[in-house]
mmCIF file of C-alpha atoms in Angstrom:
data_model
loop_
_atom_site.group_PDB
_atom_site.id
_atom_site.type_symbol
_atom_site.label_atom_id
_atom_site.label_comp_id
_atom_site.label_asym_id
_atom_site.label_seq_id
_atom_site.Cartn_x
_atom_site.Cartn_y
_atom_site.Cartn_z
ATOM 1 C CA MET A 1 -46.045 -7.987 -22.810
ATOM 2 C CA GLU A 2 -42.276 -7.473 -23.400
ATOM 3 C CA GLU A 3 -40.173 -9.506 -20.981
ATOM 4 C CA ASN A 4 -37.683 -7.563 -18.824
ATOM 5 C CA THR A 5 -34.274 -9.106 -19.558
ATOM 6 C CA GLN A 6 -32.106 -6.565 -17.701
ATOM 7 C CA LYS A 7 -29.400 -8.364 -15.760
ATOM 8 C CA SER A 8 -28.798 -7.640 -12.108
ATOM 9 C CA SER A 9 -25.365 -7.012 -10.611
ATOM 10 C CA SER A 10 -23.584 -10.025 -9.187
ATOM 11 C CA GLY A 11 -23.833 -10.193 -5.417
ATOM 12 C CA LEU A 12 -20.639 -12.254 -5.372
ATOM 13 C CA ALA A 13 -18.794 -9.492 -7.250
ATOM 14 C CA ILE A 14 -19.986 -6.859 -4.779
ATOM 15 C CA ALA A 15 -19.057 -9.037 -1.805
ATOM 16 C CA SER A 16 -15.623 -9.704 -3.318
ATOM 17 C CA LEU A 17 -14.966 -5.975 -3.744
ATOM 18 C CA VAL A 18 -16.104 -5.132 -0.197
ATOM 19 C CA LEU A 19 -13.933 -7.867 1.331
ATOM 20 C CA GLY A 20 -11.007 -6.804 -0.845
ATOM 21 C CA ILE A 21 -11.267 -3.174 0.291
ATOM 22 C CA ILE A 22 -11.419 -4.158 3.967
ATOM 23 C CA ALA A 23 -8.486 -6.541 3.512
ATOM 24 C CA ILE A 24 -6.220 -4.024 1.732
ATOM 25 C CA VAL A 25 -6.937 -1.280 4.286
ATOM 26 C CA THR A 26 -6.031 -3.529 7.238
ATOM 27 C CA SER A 27 -3.299 -5.584 5.562
ATOM 28 C CA PHE A 28 -0.526 -3.305 6.882
ATOM 29 C CA LEU A 29 -1.502 -3.780 10.550
ATOM 30 C CA PRO A 30 0.445 -6.514 12.391
ATOM 31 C CA ILE A 31 -1.695 -9.166 14.144
ATOM 32 C CA ILE A 32 -4.907 -7.658 12.724
ATOM 33 C CA ASN A 33 -3.769 -8.620 9.236
ATOM 34 C CA ASN A 34 -4.217 -12.296 10.152
ATOM 35 C CA LEU A 35 -7.922 -11.592 9.698
ATOM 36 C CA SER A 36 -7.113 -9.518 6.599
ATOM 37 C CA PHE A 37 -5.532 -12.601 5.030
ATOM 38 C CA ILE A 38 -8.723 -14.614 5.549
ATOM 39 C CA LEU A 39 -10.915 -11.819 4.177
ATOM 40 C CA ALA A 40 -8.623 -11.425 1.161
ATOM 41 C CA LEU A 41 -8.700 -15.162 0.452
ATOM 42 C CA VAL A 42 -12.510 -15.307 0.666
ATOM 43 C CA GLY A 43 -12.783 -12.164 -1.490
ATOM 44 C CA LEU A 44 -10.444 -13.682 -4.070
ATOM 45 C CA ILE A 45 -12.498 -16.877 -4.280
ATOM 46 C CA LEU A 46 -15.767 -14.945 -4.562
ATOM 47 C CA GLY A 47 -14.255 -12.719 -7.254
ATOM 48 C CA VAL A 48 -13.133 -15.669 -9.357
ATOM 49 C CA VAL A 49 -16.535 -17.362 -9.032
ATOM 50 C CA ALA A 50 -18.274 -14.083 -9.939
ATOM 51 C CA ILE A 51 -16.103 -13.684 -13.056
ATOM 52 C CA ILE A 52 -17.049 -17.206 -14.195
ATOM 53 C CA ILE A 53 -20.762 -16.550 -13.648
ATOM 54 C CA ILE A 54 -20.660 -13.145 -15.368
ATOM 55 C CA ARG A 55 -18.854 -14.578 -18.393
ATOM 56 C CA LYS A 56 -21.745 -17.012 -18.808
ATOM 57 C CA GLY A 57 -24.046 -14.001 -19.134
ATOM 58 C CA ALA A 58 -26.110 -14.631 -16.034
ATOM 59 C CA LYS A 59 -25.123 -11.460 -14.201
ATOM 60 C CA LYS A 60 -23.345 -8.156 -14.747
ATOM 61 C CA GLY A 61 -20.583 -6.439 -12.806
ATOM 62 C CA MET A 62 -17.358 -7.718 -14.382
ATOM 63 C CA GLY A 63 -15.473 -4.593 -13.253
ATOM 64 C CA LEU A 64 -16.467 -5.152 -9.628
ATOM 65 C CA ALA A 65 -15.464 -8.810 -9.794
ATOM 66 C CA VAL A 66 -12.077 -8.049 -11.348
ATOM 67 C CA ALA A 67 -11.402 -5.263 -8.826
ATOM 68 C CA GLY A 68 -12.313 -7.544 -5.920
ATOM 69 C CA THR A 69 -10.065 -10.293 -7.255
ATOM 70 C CA VAL A 70 -7.116 -7.929 -7.727
ATOM 71 C CA LEU A 71 -7.580 -6.456 -4.244
ATOM 72 C CA GLY A 72 -7.655 -9.962 -2.782
ATOM 73 C CA ILE A 73 -4.375 -10.909 -4.471
ATOM 74 C CA VAL A 74 -2.646 -7.654 -3.501
ATOM 75 C CA SER A 75 -3.891 -7.922 0.086
ATOM 76 C CA ILE A 76 -2.507 -11.451 0.464
ATOM 77 C CA VAL A 77 0.889 -10.333 -0.840
ATOM 78 C CA VAL A 78 0.919 -7.290 1.473
ATOM 79 C CA VAL A 79 -0.025 -9.384 4.526
ATOM 80 C CA LEU A 80 2.730 -11.923 3.858
ATOM 81 C CA ALA A 81 5.327 -9.215 3.211
ATOM 82 C CA THR A 82 4.321 -7.166 6.254
ATOM 83 C CA GLN A 83 4.365 -10.168 8.578
ATOM 84 C CA ALA A 84 7.784 -11.219 7.277
ATOM 85 C CA ALA A 85 9.170 -7.719 7.858
ATOM 86 C CA PHE A 86 7.603 -7.477 11.306
ATOM 87 C CA SER A 87 9.002 -10.867 12.337
ATOM 88 C CA ALA A 88 12.462 -9.870 11.117
ATOM 89 C CA ALA A 89 12.281 -6.601 13.075
ATOM 90 C CA LEU A 90 11.297 -8.426 16.271
ATOM 91 C CA ALA A 91 14.147 -10.890 15.803
ATOM 92 C CA GLU A 92 16.663 -8.069 15.407
ATOM 93 C CA ALA A 93 15.344 -5.949 18.302
ATOM 94 C CA PRO A 94 17.226 -7.759 21.170
ATOM 95 C CA ASP A 95 20.517 -7.427 19.279
ATOM 96 C CA ASP A 96 19.913 -3.706 18.735
ATOM 97 C CA VAL A 97 19.151 -3.163 22.426
ATOM 98 C CA ASN A 98 22.228 -5.079 23.581
ATOM 99 C CA SER A 99 24.433 -3.260 21.080
ATOM 100 C CA GLY A 100 23.147 0.133 22.247
ATOM 101 C CA THR A 101 23.670 -0.739 25.940
ATOM 102 C CA THR A 102 27.233 -1.944 25.393
ATOM 103 C CA SER A 103 28.152 1.137 23.409
ATOM 104 C CA SER A 104 26.859 3.519 26.083
ATOM 105 C CA ALA A 105 28.607 1.669 28.904
ATOM 106 C CA THR A 106 31.924 1.612 27.074
ATOM 107 C CA THR A 107 32.103 5.160 25.743
ATOM 108 C CA GLY A 108 29.909 7.034 28.183
ATOM 109 C CA GLU A 109 28.500 9.026 25.229
ATOM 110 C CA SER A 110 24.901 7.843 25.045
ATOM 111 C CA GLY A 111 23.740 11.054 23.376
ATOM 112 C CA SER A 112 26.275 10.710 20.549
ATOM 113 C CA SER A 113 25.427 7.017 20.139
ATOM 114 C CA ALA A 114 21.703 7.764 19.914
ATOM 115 C CA ALA A 115 22.322 10.490 17.337
ATOM 116 C CA ALA A 116 24.486 8.172 15.242
ATOM 117 C CA SER A 117 21.850 5.433 15.489
ATOM 118 C CA ALA A 118 19.085 7.813 14.347
ATOM 119 C CA GLU A 119 21.222 9.006 11.438
ATOM 120 C CA SER A 120 21.932 5.416 10.393
ATOM 121 C CA GLN A 121 18.241 4.528 10.637
ATOM 122 C CA ALA A 122 17.192 7.492 8.507
ATOM 123 C CA ALA A 123 19.780 6.589 5.849
ATOM 124 C CA LYS A 124 18.521 3.026 5.326
ATOM 125 C CA TYR A 125 16.110 4.093 2.595
ATOM 126 C CA ALA A 126 15.775 7.130 0.337
ATOM 127 C CA VAL A 127 12.550 8.237 -1.337
ATOM 128 C CA THR A 128 11.835 11.105 -3.700
ATOM 129 C CA ILE A 129 8.287 12.140 -4.607
ATOM 130 C CA ASP A 130 8.674 12.917 -8.285
ATOM 131 C CA ASN A 131 5.275 13.721 -9.752
ATOM 132 C CA CYS A 132 1.504 13.715 -9.245
ATOM 133 C CA THR A 133 -0.998 13.105 -12.041
ATOM 134 C CA VAL A 134 -4.732 13.781 -11.755
ATOM 135 C CA THR A 135 -6.857 10.986 -13.227
ATOM 136 C CA THR A 136 -9.931 8.856 -12.415
ATOM 137 C CA ASP A 137 -10.311 5.485 -10.720
ATOM 138 C CA TYR A 138 -12.116 2.418 -12.077
ATOM 139 C CA GLN A 139 -15.474 3.999 -11.105
ATOM 140 C CA ASP A 140 -14.613 7.321 -12.846
ATOM 141 C CA ASN A 141 -14.147 9.127 -9.520
ATOM 142 C CA PRO A 142 -11.366 11.752 -9.245
ATOM 143 C CA ALA A 143 -8.018 10.282 -8.194
ATOM 144 C CA ILE A 144 -4.299 10.961 -8.339
ATOM 145 C CA VAL A 145 -1.316 8.818 -9.218
ATOM 146 C CA VAL A 146 1.889 9.661 -7.343
ATOM 147 C CA ASP A 147 5.305 8.743 -8.777
ATOM 148 C CA TYR A 148 8.135 7.856 -6.374
ATOM 149 C CA THR A 149 11.777 6.837 -6.689
ATOM 150 C CA PHE A 150 12.756 4.370 -3.952
ATOM 151 C CA THR A 151 16.429 3.625 -3.208
ATOM 152 C CA ASN A 152 17.469 0.807 -0.892
ATOM 153 C CA ASN A 153 20.472 1.945 1.169
ATOM 154 C CA SER A 154 20.196 -0.900 3.703
ATOM 155 C CA ASP A 155 22.254 -4.084 3.663
ATOM 156 C CA GLU A 156 19.340 -6.372 2.769
ATOM 157 C CA ALA A 157 17.047 -6.700 -0.241
ATOM 158 C CA THR A 158 13.619 -5.195 0.359
ATOM 159 C CA SER A 159 10.687 -3.554 -1.421
ATOM 160 C CA PHE A 160 9.021 -0.150 -1.257
ATOM 161 C CA MET A 161 5.866 -1.668 0.239
ATOM 162 C CA VAL A 162 7.736 -3.535 2.991
ATOM 163 C CA ALA A 163 10.201 -0.769 3.841
ATOM 164 C CA THR A 164 7.950 2.300 3.750
ATOM 165 C CA ILE A 165 4.401 3.560 4.121
ATOM 166 C CA ASP A 166 3.090 6.405 1.984
ATOM 167 C CA LYS A 167 0.073 8.581 2.747
ATOM 168 C CA ALA A 168 -1.734 11.453 1.046
ATOM 169 C CA PHE A 169 -3.749 14.180 2.798
ATOM 170 C CA GLN A 170 -6.281 16.834 1.808
ATOM 171 C CA ASN A 171 -7.256 19.443 4.410
ATOM 172 C CA GLY A 172 -5.397 17.388 7.006
ATOM 173 C CA VAL A 173 -7.471 14.241 6.343
ATOM 174 C CA GLU A 174 -5.828 11.071 5.020
ATOM 175 C CA LEU A 175 -7.025 9.943 1.586
ATOM 176 C CA ASP A 176 -8.107 6.395 0.768
ATOM 177 C CA THR A 177 -6.044 4.214 -1.542
ATOM 178 C CA GLY A 178 -7.358 4.348 -5.098
ATOM 179 C CA MET A 179 -7.818 1.652 -7.740
ATOM 180 C CA VAL A 180 -6.530 3.089 -11.015
ATOM 181 C CA MET A 181 -6.011 0.993 -14.110
ATOM 182 C CA ASN A 182 -2.776 0.910 -16.121
ATOM 183 C CA ILE A 183 -0.369 1.957 -13.362
ATOM 184 C CA ASN A 184 2.714 0.076 -12.199
ATOM 185 C CA ASN A 185 1.396 -1.527 -8.983
ATOM 186 C CA GLU A 186 3.816 -4.438 -9.093
ATOM 187 C CA ALA A 187 6.956 -2.292 -8.748
ATOM 188 C CA ALA A 188 6.096 -1.452 -5.126
ATOM 189 C CA MET A 189 6.133 -5.143 -4.192
ATOM 190 C CA LYS A 190 9.372 -6.118 -5.964
ATOM 191 C CA ASP A 191 12.469 -6.624 -3.822
ATOM 192 C CA ILE A 192 15.496 -4.578 -4.835
ATOM 193 C CA LYS A 193 19.050 -5.231 -3.690
ATOM 194 C CA PRO A 194 21.130 -2.792 -1.606
ATOM 195 C CA GLY A 195 22.126 0.247 -3.659
ATOM 196 C CA ALA A 196 19.420 -0.258 -6.299
ATOM 197 C CA SER A 197 16.497 2.060 -7.102
ATOM 198 C CA VAL A 198 13.031 1.508 -8.537
ATOM 199 C CA GLN A 199 10.218 3.699 -9.881
ATOM 200 C CA VAL A 200 6.936 3.217 -7.988
ATOM 201 C CA GLN A 201 3.376 4.451 -8.552
ATOM 202 C CA GLN A 202 0.603 4.647 -5.960
ATOM 203 C CA ALA A 203 -2.983 5.900 -6.394
ATOM 204 C CA PHE A 204 -5.260 7.806 -3.994
ATOM 205 C CA LYS A 205 -8.909 8.870 -4.164
ATOM 206 C CA LEU A 206 -9.429 12.635 -4.180
ATOM 207 C CA ALA A 207 -11.883 14.135 -1.695
ATOM 208 C CA ASP A 208 -12.053 17.552 -3.418
ATOM 209 C CA GLN A 209 -9.910 19.961 -5.442
ATOM 210 C CA SER A 210 -7.723 21.209 -2.580
ATOM 211 C CA ASP A 211 -3.951 20.734 -2.416
ATOM 212 C CA VAL A 212 -2.637 17.239 -1.701
ATOM 213 C CA THR A 213 0.288 16.620 0.652
ATOM 214 C CA VAL A 214 2.106 13.316 0.160
ATOM 215 C CA GLU A 215 4.259 11.860 2.937
ATOM 216 C CA VAL A 216 6.486 8.778 3.067
ATOM 217 C CA GLU A 217 7.775 7.225 6.311
ATOM 218 C CA GLU A 218 9.779 4.126 7.137
ATOM 219 C CA LEU A 219 7.238 1.394 7.957
ATOM 220 C CA LEU A 220 8.806 -0.005 11.139
ATOM 221 C CA SER A 221 10.610 3.109 12.366
ATOM 222 C CA MET A 222 10.155 4.123 16.019
ATOM 223 C CA ASN A 223 10.768 7.848 15.466
ATOM 224 C CA ASP A 224 8.302 8.469 12.580
ATOM 225 C CA THR A 225 10.926 10.421 10.632
ATOM 226 C CA LEU A 226 9.677 11.490 7.209
ATOM 227 C CA LEU A 227 11.662 10.133 4.298
ATOM 228 C CA ALA A 228 9.933 12.516 1.878
ATOM 229 C CA GLU A 229 7.128 15.086 1.816
ATOM 230 C CA ARG A 230 5.686 17.132 -1.055
ATOM 231 C CA THR A 231 2.535 19.168 -1.685
ATOM 232 C CA PHE A 232 0.778 19.233 -5.052
ATOM 233 C CA THR A 233 -1.918 21.503 -6.482
ATOM 234 C CA VAL A 234 -4.662 19.431 -8.147
ATOM 235 C CA ALA A 235 -7.269 22.095 -8.968
#
């Protein structure tokens, strides 16, 4: 009788990918992303172990292991960057409140002060949504890659990922982040100095062939003002 030599998928690779997905989805949420960091670290370790085992020929699922490892690394970076930005915002908040109170008491023009503050806040960053390309993710599912230009108009160095949050919608429902090979993921995490610009690419999974609306907001803004919005036809 012929022996069945078909290899099974690595359970470690699958676990690494699942933990990586959970970690990346929750990595932007302050406080909750403390758990995301742990999940990302465990997923990263499992992914590396899975890659070693798969290379020895004992199991299959190299793509899953690599994807889980990459998600773990990205999630850790996002958690650290988000927590640093959140801590900086909390540290600056008392100064902003005191400054706003003093200005209103001195001039008696609280409405004008609030309008000027909102205008200044909106001008800190500029984003243009340049293009949208239909492609497939690492599992050959339909996806899009969105091209942005991010300009830092603030007085401190920052990155697209720390300063903003981008979302894509189909039929009013937010799309999941996609894993697409050969796109410039690192640009979104690089700090750029005041006055500089950078080209950024982000991927999203497509739910169907309906139009996609892409929105970009400032990450820690209180007024949810859109920095950019554009709708693309993907059919």
